Short mmCIF file of C-alpha atoms and ligand atoms in Angstrom, two decimals:
data_model
loop_
_atom_site.label_atom_id
_atom_site.label_comp_id
_atom_site.label_asym_id
_atom_site.label_seq_id
_atom_site.Cartn_x
_atom_site.Cartn_y
_atom_site.Cartn_z
CA MET F 1 -144.35 -34.50 -25.95
CA TYR F 2 -141.46 -36.99 -25.08
CA SER F 3 -138.87 -38.08 -27.71
CA LYS F 4 -138.53 -41.77 -27.68
CA ILE F 5 -135.23 -43.10 -25.77
CA ILE F 6 -133.76 -45.99 -27.85
CA THR F 7 -130.70 -47.89 -26.63
CA ILE F 8 -128.26 -49.50 -28.90
CA GLU F 9 -129.62 -52.91 -27.92
CA GLN F 10 -133.15 -51.96 -28.95
CA HIS F 11 -131.93 -50.54 -32.04
CA ILE F 12 -130.02 -53.75 -33.10
CA LEU F 13 -132.85 -55.91 -32.07
CA ALA F 14 -135.10 -53.81 -34.22
CA GLY F 15 -132.86 -54.55 -36.98
CA GLU F 16 -132.94 -58.23 -36.37
CA LYS F 17 -136.53 -58.27 -36.53
CA ARG F 18 -136.20 -56.91 -40.13
CA HIS F 19 -134.38 -60.11 -41.20
CA PRO F 20 -136.65 -63.13 -40.36
CA GLU F 21 -133.69 -65.56 -41.07
CA ALA F 22 -131.76 -63.87 -38.31
CA THR F 23 -130.78 -65.99 -35.37
CA GLY F 24 -129.69 -63.36 -33.01
CA VAL F 25 -125.78 -64.07 -33.29
CA PHE F 26 -125.00 -61.07 -35.43
CA SER F 27 -127.16 -58.78 -33.05
CA ASN F 28 -125.31 -60.12 -29.96
CA LEU F 29 -121.97 -59.53 -31.84
CA LEU F 30 -122.64 -55.98 -32.31
CA TYR F 31 -123.53 -55.67 -28.54
CA ASP F 32 -120.55 -57.38 -27.46
CA ILE F 33 -118.60 -54.65 -29.60
CA ALA F 34 -120.78 -51.99 -27.93
CA LEU F 35 -119.72 -53.44 -24.38
CA ALA F 36 -116.02 -53.67 -25.31
CA ALA F 37 -116.27 -49.93 -26.36
CA LYS F 38 -117.48 -49.11 -22.77
CA ILE F 39 -114.81 -50.85 -21.12
CA ILE F 40 -112.13 -49.10 -23.36
CA ALA F 41 -113.88 -45.70 -22.79
CA ARG F 42 -113.77 -46.19 -19.23
CA GLU F 43 -109.96 -46.64 -19.19
CA ILE F 44 -109.45 -43.89 -21.96
CA HIS F 45 -111.26 -41.47 -19.74
CA ARG F 46 -109.05 -42.04 -16.69
CA ALA F 47 -105.77 -42.73 -18.55
CA GLY F 48 -104.34 -39.53 -17.11
CA LEU F 49 -104.82 -40.65 -13.60
CA GLY F 50 -103.74 -44.29 -13.84
CA LYS F 51 -101.22 -46.73 -15.16
CA TRP F 52 -102.28 -46.29 -18.81
CA LEU F 53 -100.32 -43.36 -20.34
CA GLY F 54 -97.40 -43.82 -22.23
CA GLU F 55 -95.67 -46.14 -24.45
CA ALA F 56 -95.72 -50.01 -23.58
CA GLY F 57 -92.20 -50.35 -24.88
CA THR F 58 -93.20 -52.82 -27.66
CA ILE F 59 -93.65 -52.62 -31.33
CA ASN F 60 -96.72 -53.75 -33.31
CA VAL F 61 -96.77 -55.34 -36.83
CA GLN F 62 -96.82 -51.85 -38.43
CA GLY F 63 -93.59 -50.85 -36.80
CA GLU F 64 -95.39 -48.59 -34.73
CA LYS F 65 -94.49 -47.85 -31.06
CA GLN F 66 -97.46 -49.45 -29.03
CA MET F 67 -99.05 -47.41 -26.49
CA LYS F 68 -100.21 -49.24 -23.34
CA LEU F 69 -103.78 -48.26 -24.21
CA ASP F 70 -103.36 -49.63 -27.60
CA ILE F 71 -102.57 -53.02 -25.92
CA PHE F 72 -105.62 -52.93 -23.57
CA ALA F 73 -108.00 -51.92 -26.27
CA ASN F 74 -106.64 -54.75 -28.26
CA GLU F 75 -106.84 -57.16 -25.59
CA THR F 76 -110.28 -56.12 -24.50
CA LEU F 77 -111.81 -56.79 -28.12
CA ILE F 78 -109.99 -60.16 -28.34
CA ARG F 79 -111.35 -61.25 -24.92
CA MET F 80 -114.71 -60.15 -25.55
CA ASN F 81 -115.07 -62.06 -28.92
CA SER F 82 -113.15 -65.19 -28.06
CA PHE F 83 -115.59 -67.22 -26.17
CA THR F 84 -118.79 -66.17 -27.30
CA GLY F 85 -118.99 -68.37 -30.36
CA ARG F 86 -120.30 -65.65 -32.47
CA VAL F 87 -116.87 -64.82 -33.97
CA GLY F 88 -115.06 -67.43 -35.83
CA VAL F 89 -112.10 -65.41 -37.20
CA MET F 90 -110.47 -62.42 -35.83
CA ALA F 91 -107.75 -59.91 -37.12
CA THR F 92 -106.36 -56.68 -35.68
CA GLU F 93 -104.22 -54.02 -36.79
CA GLU F 94 -102.12 -54.77 -33.89
CA MET F 95 -100.94 -58.34 -34.72
CA GLU F 96 -99.46 -59.74 -37.83
CA LEU F 97 -101.70 -62.93 -38.16
CA PRO F 98 -105.22 -63.51 -37.26
CA VAL F 99 -105.92 -63.79 -33.56
CA PRO F 100 -105.52 -67.51 -32.42
CA GLN F 101 -108.80 -69.38 -32.63
CA THR F 102 -110.33 -70.68 -29.48
CA PRO F 103 -112.03 -74.11 -29.84
CA ILE F 104 -115.62 -72.33 -29.67
CA MET F 105 -114.47 -69.70 -32.45
CA ARG F 106 -113.42 -72.67 -34.85
CA ASP F 107 -116.61 -74.76 -34.00
CA GLU F 108 -119.29 -72.27 -33.74
CA GLY F 109 -118.23 -68.91 -35.03
CA LYS F 110 -120.15 -67.54 -37.87
CA TYR F 111 -118.49 -64.01 -38.58
CA VAL F 112 -115.15 -62.59 -39.17
CA LEU F 113 -114.35 -59.35 -36.96
CA ILE F 114 -111.54 -57.29 -38.10
CA PHE F 115 -110.50 -54.20 -36.09
CA ASP F 116 -108.25 -51.29 -35.30
CA PRO F 117 -108.60 -51.27 -31.49
CA LEU F 118 -107.32 -47.73 -30.95
CA ASP F 119 -106.77 -45.73 -34.14
CA GLY F 120 -104.96 -42.45 -33.63
CA SER F 121 -103.44 -43.48 -30.47
CA SER F 122 -100.36 -41.00 -30.72
CA ASN F 123 -103.30 -38.63 -29.33
CA ILE F 124 -103.75 -40.43 -26.22
CA ASP F 125 -101.16 -38.75 -24.16
CA ILE F 126 -102.34 -35.16 -25.30
CA ASN F 127 -106.00 -35.79 -24.41
CA VAL F 128 -107.00 -35.70 -28.16
CA THR F 129 -109.74 -37.87 -29.81
CA VAL F 130 -108.97 -41.45 -30.61
CA GLY F 131 -111.29 -44.09 -32.02
CA THR F 132 -111.77 -47.99 -32.59
CA ILE F 133 -112.80 -49.08 -35.98
CA PHE F 134 -114.48 -52.46 -36.83
CA ALA F 135 -115.54 -54.48 -39.77
CA ILE F 136 -117.75 -57.70 -39.69
CA TYR F 137 -117.93 -60.24 -42.63
CA HIS F 138 -119.45 -63.75 -43.00
CA ARG F 139 -116.97 -66.39 -42.28
CA ARG F 140 -115.80 -68.15 -45.64
CA SER F 141 -114.64 -71.22 -43.88
CA ALA F 142 -117.04 -73.91 -42.42
CA PRO F 143 -117.57 -73.88 -38.59
CA GLY F 144 -115.64 -77.14 -37.20
CA SER F 145 -112.78 -76.24 -39.43
CA PRO F 146 -109.74 -73.80 -38.63
CA GLY F 147 -110.40 -70.18 -39.79
CA THR F 148 -108.36 -69.23 -42.65
CA LEU F 149 -106.48 -65.83 -43.96
CA ASP F 150 -108.86 -66.04 -46.79
CA ASP F 151 -111.68 -65.55 -44.32
CA CYS F 152 -110.27 -62.01 -43.85
CA LEU F 153 -109.18 -61.19 -47.35
CA GLN F 154 -112.74 -59.97 -48.27
CA PRO F 155 -113.60 -56.70 -50.23
CA GLY F 156 -115.74 -54.04 -48.62
CA ARG F 157 -118.57 -55.00 -50.71
CA ASP F 158 -118.83 -58.10 -48.80
CA LEU F 159 -119.12 -56.24 -45.27
CA VAL F 160 -122.20 -57.14 -43.41
CA ALA F 161 -121.57 -54.45 -40.89
CA ALA F 162 -119.06 -51.84 -40.00
CA GLY F 163 -118.55 -49.05 -37.36
CA TYR F 164 -116.38 -47.01 -35.06
CA VAL F 165 -116.32 -45.73 -31.62
CA ILE F 166 -115.30 -42.36 -31.19
CA TYR F 167 -113.70 -41.49 -27.77
CA GLY F 168 -114.01 -37.75 -27.83
CA SER F 169 -115.85 -35.03 -25.86
CA SER F 170 -118.51 -37.96 -25.64
CA VAL F 171 -118.22 -41.45 -26.57
CA MET F 172 -120.21 -42.29 -29.76
CA MET F 173 -120.62 -45.37 -31.62
CA VAL F 174 -121.57 -45.18 -35.08
CA TYR F 175 -122.42 -48.24 -37.15
CA THR F 176 -124.17 -49.60 -40.33
CA THR F 177 -125.56 -52.96 -41.30
CA GLY F 178 -126.24 -51.88 -44.79
CA ASP F 179 -129.53 -50.04 -43.75
CA GLY F 180 -128.31 -46.56 -43.07
CA VAL F 181 -125.82 -45.02 -40.74
CA HIS F 182 -126.90 -44.80 -37.01
CA GLY F 183 -124.99 -42.84 -34.26
CA PHE F 184 -125.31 -43.55 -30.54
CA THR F 185 -124.04 -41.57 -27.63
CA LEU F 186 -122.94 -42.97 -24.46
CA ASP F 187 -124.73 -41.75 -21.26
CA PRO F 188 -122.31 -42.57 -18.76
CA SER F 189 -124.49 -42.17 -15.83
CA LEU F 190 -126.66 -45.05 -17.33
CA GLY F 191 -123.63 -47.02 -19.12
CA GLU F 192 -125.94 -47.20 -22.12
CA PHE F 193 -125.49 -46.05 -25.64
CA LEU F 194 -128.60 -44.09 -26.56
CA LEU F 195 -129.75 -43.31 -30.15
CA SER F 196 -128.54 -39.62 -30.84
CA HIS F 197 -127.96 -39.62 -34.55
CA PRO F 198 -130.49 -41.67 -36.66
CA ASN F 199 -129.91 -42.10 -40.42
CA ILE F 200 -126.91 -40.06 -40.80
CA GLN F 201 -126.39 -38.65 -44.35
CA ILE F 202 -123.47 -36.42 -45.17
CA PRO F 203 -124.63 -32.79 -45.84
CA GLN F 204 -124.91 -31.84 -49.52
CA LYS F 205 -122.61 -28.62 -48.81
CA PRO F 206 -119.15 -29.80 -47.56
CA LEU F 207 -117.60 -27.52 -44.88
CA TYR F 208 -114.10 -28.99 -44.61
CA TYR F 209 -110.99 -30.62 -46.19
CA SER F 210 -108.75 -32.52 -44.14
CA THR F 211 -105.31 -33.82 -44.90
CA ASN F 212 -101.62 -33.83 -43.45
CA PHE F 213 -100.14 -30.93 -45.54
CA ALA F 214 -96.55 -31.72 -43.95
CA TYR F 215 -96.46 -34.44 -47.10
CA GLU F 216 -97.35 -32.17 -49.74
CA ASP F 217 -94.04 -32.05 -51.39
CA ILE F 218 -94.29 -35.89 -51.95
CA TRP F 219 -97.80 -36.10 -53.17
CA SER F 220 -98.40 -36.60 -56.92
CA GLU F 221 -98.94 -33.60 -59.30
CA GLY F 222 -102.63 -34.37 -59.33
CA VAL F 223 -103.12 -34.47 -55.58
CA ARG F 224 -101.25 -31.07 -55.42
CA ARG F 225 -103.49 -29.73 -58.14
CA TYR F 226 -106.53 -31.21 -56.36
CA THR F 227 -105.61 -29.44 -53.27
CA ASP F 228 -105.09 -26.23 -54.93
CA TYR F 229 -108.70 -26.70 -56.14
CA LEU F 230 -109.84 -27.09 -52.64
CA ARG F 231 -108.06 -23.90 -51.73
CA GLY F 232 -109.73 -22.10 -54.49
CA ARG F 233 -106.34 -21.34 -56.34
CA GLU F 234 -106.96 -23.82 -59.37
CA PRO F 235 -107.69 -21.27 -62.19
CA GLU F 236 -109.53 -23.49 -63.98
CA GLU F 237 -112.57 -23.74 -61.75
CA PRO F 238 -113.88 -22.18 -58.52
CA SER F 239 -113.41 -24.11 -55.33
CA ALA F 240 -115.89 -25.13 -52.68
CA SER F 241 -114.42 -22.67 -50.34
CA LEU F 242 -113.82 -24.98 -47.35
CA SER F 243 -112.18 -24.66 -44.13
CA THR F 244 -109.22 -27.17 -43.06
CA ARG F 245 -109.33 -29.22 -40.01
CA TYR F 246 -107.05 -32.11 -39.11
CA VAL F 247 -106.92 -33.98 -36.00
CA GLY F 248 -104.77 -37.13 -36.98
CA ALA F 249 -107.06 -39.75 -36.11
CA LEU F 250 -109.12 -41.00 -38.92
CA VAL F 251 -112.12 -41.70 -36.78
CA ALA F 252 -112.18 -37.84 -35.70
CA ASP F 253 -111.32 -36.76 -39.11
CA PHE F 254 -114.02 -38.87 -40.94
CA HIS F 255 -116.79 -38.29 -38.28
CA ARG F 256 -116.55 -34.37 -38.60
CA ASN F 257 -117.01 -34.73 -42.32
CA LEU F 258 -119.66 -37.34 -41.88
CA LEU F 259 -121.99 -34.79 -39.89
CA ARG F 260 -120.59 -31.51 -41.32
CA GLY F 261 -119.62 -32.59 -45.01
CA GLY F 262 -116.25 -32.57 -46.39
CA VAL F 263 -113.35 -34.56 -47.72
CA PHE F 264 -110.31 -36.30 -45.93
CA TYR F 265 -107.57 -37.82 -47.72
CA TYR F 266 -104.30 -39.55 -47.42
CA PRO F 267 -102.88 -39.78 -50.57
CA MET F 268 -99.89 -41.96 -52.05
CA LEU F 269 -96.66 -40.73 -50.61
CA TYR F 270 -93.73 -40.51 -53.03
CA ARG F 271 -90.77 -40.17 -50.58
CA ASP F 272 -89.21 -42.67 -53.03
CA PRO F 273 -90.71 -41.85 -56.45
CA GLN F 274 -89.80 -45.44 -57.56
CA HIS F 275 -91.66 -46.75 -54.59
CA PRO F 276 -94.72 -44.81 -53.58
CA LYS F 277 -96.26 -45.85 -50.36
CA PRO F 278 -99.80 -45.49 -48.91
CA LYS F 279 -100.54 -45.13 -45.21
CA MET F 280 -104.30 -46.23 -44.45
CA ARG F 281 -104.95 -49.83 -43.66
CA LEU F 282 -107.54 -51.20 -46.25
CA LEU F 283 -109.17 -53.80 -43.94
CA CYS F 284 -109.33 -52.12 -40.58
CA GLU F 285 -109.44 -48.44 -41.44
CA ALA F 286 -110.43 -47.61 -45.17
CA ALA F 287 -112.96 -50.43 -45.97
CA PRO F 288 -115.08 -49.96 -42.92
CA VAL F 289 -115.37 -46.13 -43.22
CA ALA F 290 -115.92 -46.57 -46.95
CA PHE F 291 -119.01 -48.70 -46.17
CA ILE F 292 -120.25 -46.11 -43.63
CA ALA F 293 -119.50 -43.38 -46.14
CA GLN F 294 -121.68 -45.11 -49.06
CA GLN F 295 -124.40 -45.79 -46.49
CA ALA F 296 -124.38 -42.15 -45.58
CA GLY F 297 -124.47 -40.94 -49.26
CA GLY F 298 -120.72 -40.43 -49.67
CA TYR F 299 -117.92 -42.22 -51.51
CA ALA F 300 -114.54 -43.49 -50.58
CA SER F 301 -111.82 -43.99 -53.30
CA ASP F 302 -108.21 -44.85 -53.66
CA GLY F 303 -107.73 -42.06 -56.09
CA HIS F 304 -108.84 -44.33 -59.17
CA GLY F 305 -111.91 -46.34 -57.94
CA ASP F 306 -114.12 -47.40 -55.19
CA ILE F 307 -112.39 -48.71 -51.88
CA LEU F 308 -115.15 -51.09 -51.52
CA ASP F 309 -114.14 -52.91 -54.78
CA ILE F 310 -110.48 -53.72 -53.65
CA VAL F 311 -110.10 -57.37 -52.99
CA PRO F 312 -107.36 -57.54 -50.37
CA THR F 313 -104.21 -59.69 -50.96
CA GLU F 314 -102.56 -59.10 -47.60
CA LEU F 315 -103.89 -58.87 -44.08
CA HIS F 316 -102.26 -55.39 -43.44
CA GLN F 317 -102.48 -54.05 -47.18
CA ARG F 318 -102.35 -50.36 -47.22
CA VAL F 319 -104.35 -48.03 -49.89
CA PRO F 320 -104.33 -44.31 -50.56
CA LEU F 321 -107.74 -42.92 -49.09
CA PHE F 322 -110.19 -39.98 -50.41
CA ILE F 323 -113.37 -40.07 -48.31
CA GLY F 324 -116.30 -37.90 -47.99
CA ASN F 325 -118.73 -35.90 -50.10
CA ARG F 326 -119.07 -37.78 -53.40
CA ASP F 327 -118.43 -35.05 -55.82
CA LEU F 328 -115.20 -33.82 -53.76
CA VAL F 329 -113.88 -37.37 -54.01
CA GLU F 330 -114.73 -37.84 -57.61
CA LYS F 331 -112.94 -34.48 -58.23
CA ALA F 332 -109.86 -35.86 -56.66
CA GLU F 333 -110.09 -39.05 -59.11
CA THR F 334 -110.31 -36.51 -61.97
CA TYR F 335 -107.08 -34.52 -61.00
CA ILE F 336 -105.46 -37.82 -60.62
CA ARG F 337 -106.55 -39.25 -63.85
CA ARG F 338 -105.39 -35.80 -65.66
CA TYR F 339 -102.24 -35.11 -63.91
CA GLY F 340 -100.89 -38.27 -62.31
P1 LIG E 401 -100.33 -38.94 -39.98
C1 LIG E 401 -103.33 -42.97 -37.22
O1 LIG E 401 -102.04 -43.47 -36.87
C2 LIG E 401 -103.53 -43.20 -38.68
O2 LIG E 401 -103.67 -44.39 -39.05
C3 LIG E 401 -105.06 -42.54 -38.96
O3 LIG E 401 -106.03 -42.63 -38.11
C4 LIG E 401 -104.66 -41.16 -39.36
O4 LIG E 401 -105.73 -40.42 -40.01
C5 LIG E 401 -103.38 -40.99 -39.68
O5 LIG E 401 -102.76 -42.36 -39.31
C6 LIG E 401 -102.50 -39.97 -39.36
O6 LIG E 401 -101.46 -39.91 -40.16
O7 LIG E 401 -99.03 -39.32 -40.95
O8 LIG E 401 -100.91 -37.51 -40.30
O9 LIG E 401 -99.76 -38.78 -38.50
#
């Protein structure tokens, strides 16, 4: 007669109960992120009315103009996790080095938190969807000693949790701890994230392919042939007859494909054929969504192999990304293997 209302806190605690060794620190960390998401969402949804729109006049480590909301979101996530003693090491897309450790982070923090505080922020001033992406690892350095860069340079295989918040027509938080992918929708009247999408699995039949076609001339031959396959123009094989969508925010393009089936790709760009460049950040974009895709029955590749197997060598390392239905991503690998 009634569908059960489950808050994200109840869901997180239920997950904790399945791990007798759990101390509750991990659960509280996930809940801290949910609270930060609500604070960020509140400012995003009134950005047009207040002081938040527009550029901040600063440049981040990526060489990108920072929007005021980028800085607000970054500072909110840092403040929410610097004094709890749950996070020992933090890194953000917006800062070159890991966030300076507070004494309680150094002495008590057990986890590493890496995040893109506001993904797709160029969409902010035009009222289009943006998101927050986060990744959680076990800390390698011992509490009591300073955190290290090595704490951050862990492969996606070692993720203990990953998730994103999508600030769209509604605010949703989607996360996995390795036990399925679960989506929660914010009820603004309650200020609570309520379970709305339990056990998300990518649909078998994909609907979309999603990429920025403006760069088609500087893709490799294999990616161009793959795109022709997706368009149904590859004479050797029928395509999956897909539609295109492209929001320009990874969280939005990935979330749509997670729920409706499809592939998103941001391939290597050959502006300079001798020095091809990828765009997607491994640690705060590709690896967390790859973990979610894997848990939802999908797959993420750099065009040659599983994103989750890549061992980072730099904090802001970038990779090509193909993510979504496993057969569509493996097809990309096949075309790249065959045509380069
Ligand atoms: P382009 C946003 O800046 C981002 O990192 C991803 O969220 C998004 O998928 C991509 O870049 C968009 O890049 O070159 O199409 O604007």
